[in-house]
C-alpha atoms as a printed R data frame, in Angstrom:
    type eleno elety resid chain resno       x      y      z
1   ATOM     1    CA   MET     A     1   0.012  0.004 -0.010
2   ATOM     2    CA   GLY     A     2   1.262  3.484 -0.841
3   ATOM     3    CA   ASN     A     3   1.619  6.422  1.502
4   ATOM     4    CA   ARG     A     4  -1.823  7.902  0.675
5   ATOM     5    CA   ALA     A     5  -3.624  4.563  0.636
6   ATOM     6    CA   THR     A     6  -2.146  3.610  4.001
7   ATOM     7    CA   ALA     A     7  -3.057  6.961  5.496
8   ATOM     8    CA   VAL     A     8  -6.645  6.697  4.191
9   ATOM     9    CA   ALA     A     9  -6.879  3.141  5.576
10  ATOM    10    CA   ILE     A    10  -5.932  4.525  9.002
11  ATOM    11    CA   LEU     A    11  -8.152  7.611  8.864
12  ATOM    12    CA   ASN     A    12 -11.355  6.044  7.490
13  ATOM    13    CA   PRO     A    13 -12.141  3.810 10.507
14  ATOM    14    CA   LEU     A    14 -11.276  6.648 12.872
15  ATOM    15    CA   LEU     A    15 -13.511  9.124 11.030
16  ATOM    16    CA   ALA     A    16 -16.268  6.490 10.804
17  ATOM    17    CA   LEU     A    17 -16.308  6.347 14.642
18  ATOM    18    CA   TRP     A    18 -16.434 10.157 14.789
19  ATOM    19    CA   GLN     A    19 -19.248 10.185 12.219
20  ATOM    20    CA   GLU     A    20 -21.197  7.519 14.091
21  ATOM    21    CA   GLY     A    21 -20.959  9.548 17.308
22  ATOM    22    CA   VAL     A    22 -22.012 12.759 15.600
23  ATOM    23    CA   ASN     A    23 -24.959 11.133 13.831
24  ATOM    24    CA   ALA     A    24 -26.185  9.495 17.045
25  ATOM    25    CA   HIS     A    25 -25.537 12.652 19.139
26  ATOM    26    CA   ARG     A    26 -23.171 10.825 21.465
27  ATOM    27    CA   PRO     A    27 -20.637 13.445 22.616
28  ATOM    28    CA   GLU     A    28 -18.868 10.974 24.941
29  ATOM    29    CA   ALA     A    29 -18.291  8.564 22.058
30  ATOM    30    CA   ILE     A    30 -16.979 11.389 19.884
31  ATOM    31    CA   ALA     A    31 -14.593 12.519 22.624
32  ATOM    32    CA   ALA     A    32 -13.226  8.952 22.944
33  ATOM    33    CA   VAL     A    33 -11.921  9.203 19.366
34  ATOM    34    CA   PHE     A    34  -9.579 12.015 20.472
35  ATOM    35    CA   THR     A    35  -6.364 11.883 22.507
36  ATOM    36    CA   GLU     A    36  -6.410 13.002 26.142
37  ATOM    37    CA   ASP     A    37  -4.567 16.181 25.114
38  ATOM    38    CA   ALA     A    38  -6.122 16.775 21.694
39  ATOM    39    CA   ILE     A    39  -6.164 20.309 20.312
40  ATOM    40    CA   PHE     A    40  -9.701 20.797 19.037
41  ATOM    41    CA   GLN     A    41 -10.876 23.750 16.932
42  ATOM    42    CA   GLY     A    42 -14.458 23.523 15.772
43  ATOM    43    CA   LEU     A    43 -16.398 26.647 14.797
44  ATOM    44    CA   GLN     A    44 -16.022 27.933 18.387
45  ATOM    45    CA   PRO     A    45 -12.895 28.878 20.400
46  ATOM    46    CA   TYR     A    46 -10.431 26.020 20.619
47  ATOM    47    CA   SER     A    47 -10.102 23.602 23.509
48  ATOM    48    CA   VAL     A    48  -7.542 21.087 24.687
49  ATOM    49    CA   GLY     A    49  -8.525 17.611 25.800
50  ATOM    50    CA   ARG     A    50 -11.507 15.288 25.530
51  ATOM    51    CA   ALA     A    51 -13.650 17.371 27.927
52  ATOM    52    CA   GLY     A    52 -13.604 20.269 25.480
53  ATOM    53    CA   VAL     A    53 -14.536 17.980 22.577
54  ATOM    54    CA   GLN     A    54 -17.408 16.518 24.585
55  ATOM    55    CA   LYS     A    55 -18.651 19.962 25.630
56  ATOM    56    CA   TYR     A    56 -18.541 21.207 22.014
57  ATOM    57    CA   TYR     A    57 -20.564 18.296 20.641
58  ATOM    58    CA   SER     A    58 -22.970 18.329 23.617
59  ATOM    59    CA   ALA     A    59 -23.947 21.851 22.562
60  ATOM    60    CA   GLN     A    60 -24.697 20.845 18.985
61  ATOM    61    CA   PRO     A    61 -28.248 20.179 17.739
62  ATOM    62    CA   ARG     A    62 -29.483 16.640 18.288
63  ATOM    63    CA   ASP     A    63 -30.485 16.406 14.606
64  ATOM    64    CA   MET     A    64 -26.945 17.178 13.346
65  ATOM    65    CA   ARG     A    65 -25.480 14.578 11.032
66  ATOM    66    CA   VAL     A    66 -22.245 14.489  9.098
67  ATOM    67    CA   THR     A    67 -20.859 13.024  5.900
68  ATOM    68    CA   TYR     A    68 -17.220 13.294  4.969
69  ATOM    69    CA   ASP     A    69 -14.729 12.748  2.204
70  ATOM    70    CA   ILE     A    70 -10.972 12.436  2.688
71  ATOM    71    CA   VAL     A    71  -9.473 14.918  0.186
72  ATOM    72    CA   GLU     A    72  -5.814 14.374  1.094
73  ATOM    73    CA   ALA     A    73  -3.969 11.998  3.422
74  ATOM    74    CA   ARG     A    74  -0.300 11.466  4.225
75  ATOM    75    CA   LEU     A    75   1.768  9.423  6.620
76  ATOM    76    CA   LEU     A    76   3.886 11.634  8.852
77  ATOM    77    CA   GLY     A    77   5.838  8.660 10.166
78  ATOM    78    CA   LYS     A    78   5.004  5.321 11.754
79  ATOM    79    CA   LEU     A    79   2.892  6.896 14.478
80  ATOM    80    CA   ALA     A    80   1.241  9.917 12.813
81  ATOM    81    CA   VAL     A    81  -1.110 10.610  9.907
82  ATOM    82    CA   LEU     A    82  -2.229 13.876  8.362
83  ATOM    83    CA   GLY     A    83  -5.688 14.213  6.818
84  ATOM    84    CA   TYR     A    84  -7.555 16.950  4.995
85  ATOM    85    CA   VAL     A    85 -11.274 16.275  5.026
86  ATOM    86    CA   ARG     A    86 -14.312 17.838  3.393
87  ATOM    87    CA   ALA     A    87 -17.372 17.458  5.666
88  ATOM    88    CA   GLU     A    88 -20.992 18.450  5.439
89  ATOM    89    CA   PHE     A    89 -23.052 18.820  8.598
90  ATOM    90    CA   SER     A    90 -26.759 18.563  7.878
91  ATOM    91    CA   PHE     A    91 -29.810 19.342 10.003
92  ATOM    92    CA   ASP     A    92 -33.542 18.656  9.801
93  ATOM    93    CA   HIS     A    93 -34.662 22.288  9.945
94  ATOM    94    CA   ARG     A    94 -31.820 24.433  8.651
95  ATOM    95    CA   SER     A    95 -29.303 24.594  5.843
96  ATOM    96    CA   ALA     A    96 -26.312 22.269  5.755
97  ATOM    97    CA   VAL     A    97 -22.864 23.573  6.714
98  ATOM    98    CA   SER     A    98 -19.866 22.581  4.610
99  ATOM    99    CA   VAL     A    99 -16.410 22.777  6.151
100 ATOM   100    CA   LEU     A   100 -12.841 21.628  5.656
101 ATOM   101    CA   ILE     A   101 -11.112 19.840  8.487
102 ATOM   102    CA   GLY     A   102  -7.401 19.346  9.042
103 ATOM   103    CA   ILE     A   103  -6.665 16.291 11.195
104 ATOM   104    CA   VAL     A   104  -3.559 14.783 12.711
105 ATOM   105    CA   ALA     A   105  -4.038 11.297 14.086
106 ATOM   106    CA   THR     A   106  -1.466  9.549 16.261
107 ATOM   107    CA   ARG     A   107  -0.996  5.982 17.301
108 ATOM   108    CA   GLN     A   108  -1.820  5.660 21.017
109 ATOM   109    CA   GLU     A   109  -0.822  2.227 22.372
110 ATOM   110    CA   ASP     A   110  -3.117 -0.123 20.441
111 ATOM   111    CA   ARG     A   111  -5.258  2.336 18.490
112 ATOM   112    CA   TRP     A   112  -5.297  5.524 16.423
113 ATOM   113    CA   GLN     A   113  -6.786  8.729 17.855
114 ATOM   114    CA   ILE     A   114  -7.202 12.318 16.717
115 ATOM   115    CA   ALA     A   115  -4.566 14.581 18.295
116 ATOM   116    CA   HIS     A   116  -5.385 17.727 16.306
117 ATOM   117    CA   TYR     A   117  -8.677 18.786 14.642
118 ATOM   118    CA   GLN     A   118  -9.140 22.154 13.004
119 ATOM   119    CA   VAL     A   119 -12.213 23.278 11.075
120 ATOM   120    CA   SER     A   120 -12.262 26.058  8.500
121 ATOM   121    CA   PRO     A   121 -14.999 27.198  6.150
122 ATOM   122    CA   PRO     A   122 -14.253 26.527  2.499
123 ATOM   123    CA   PRO     A   123 -13.024 29.558  0.568
124 ATOM   124    CA   HIS     A   124 -15.988 31.406 -0.909
125 ATOM   125    CA   GLY     A   125 -16.499 30.460 -4.548
126 ATOM   126    CA   VAL     A   126 -13.453 28.210 -4.608
127 ATOM   127    CA   ALA     A   127 -13.463 24.421 -4.893
128 ATOM   128    CA   SER     A   128 -11.563 22.637 -2.180
129 ATOM   129    CA   ARG     A   129  -9.204 20.985 -4.631
130 ATOM   130    CA   PRO     A   130  -5.549 21.837 -5.182
131 ATOM   131    CA   ALA     A   131  -4.824 24.882 -7.348
């Protein structure tokens, strides 16, 4: 498997757990996908640690769901992976929100976890593909 394929194979199961937690509105399950000292930047001020992740997702609407697509992925070494993800958060009674997410996942003992998560809105009028 190549660098990108290996990185995607690591990120997909991790992001699937995140997605499952978001779609079921289970903030504690979402937080468990992150490292104890994760740097988390959603669309609110950043936080450090699982408690901040859980607090952020606890405050989100219960009808929020997410789909995602891994745009780019790279191995940063044997214990770290970089991902660039396009995500769409949808709701029952309001417009969907599209974002781009930068992720760094690290190997923690016997599993991969998200150590850094940073959301940004896509550039206005610009596709989220390389120039």
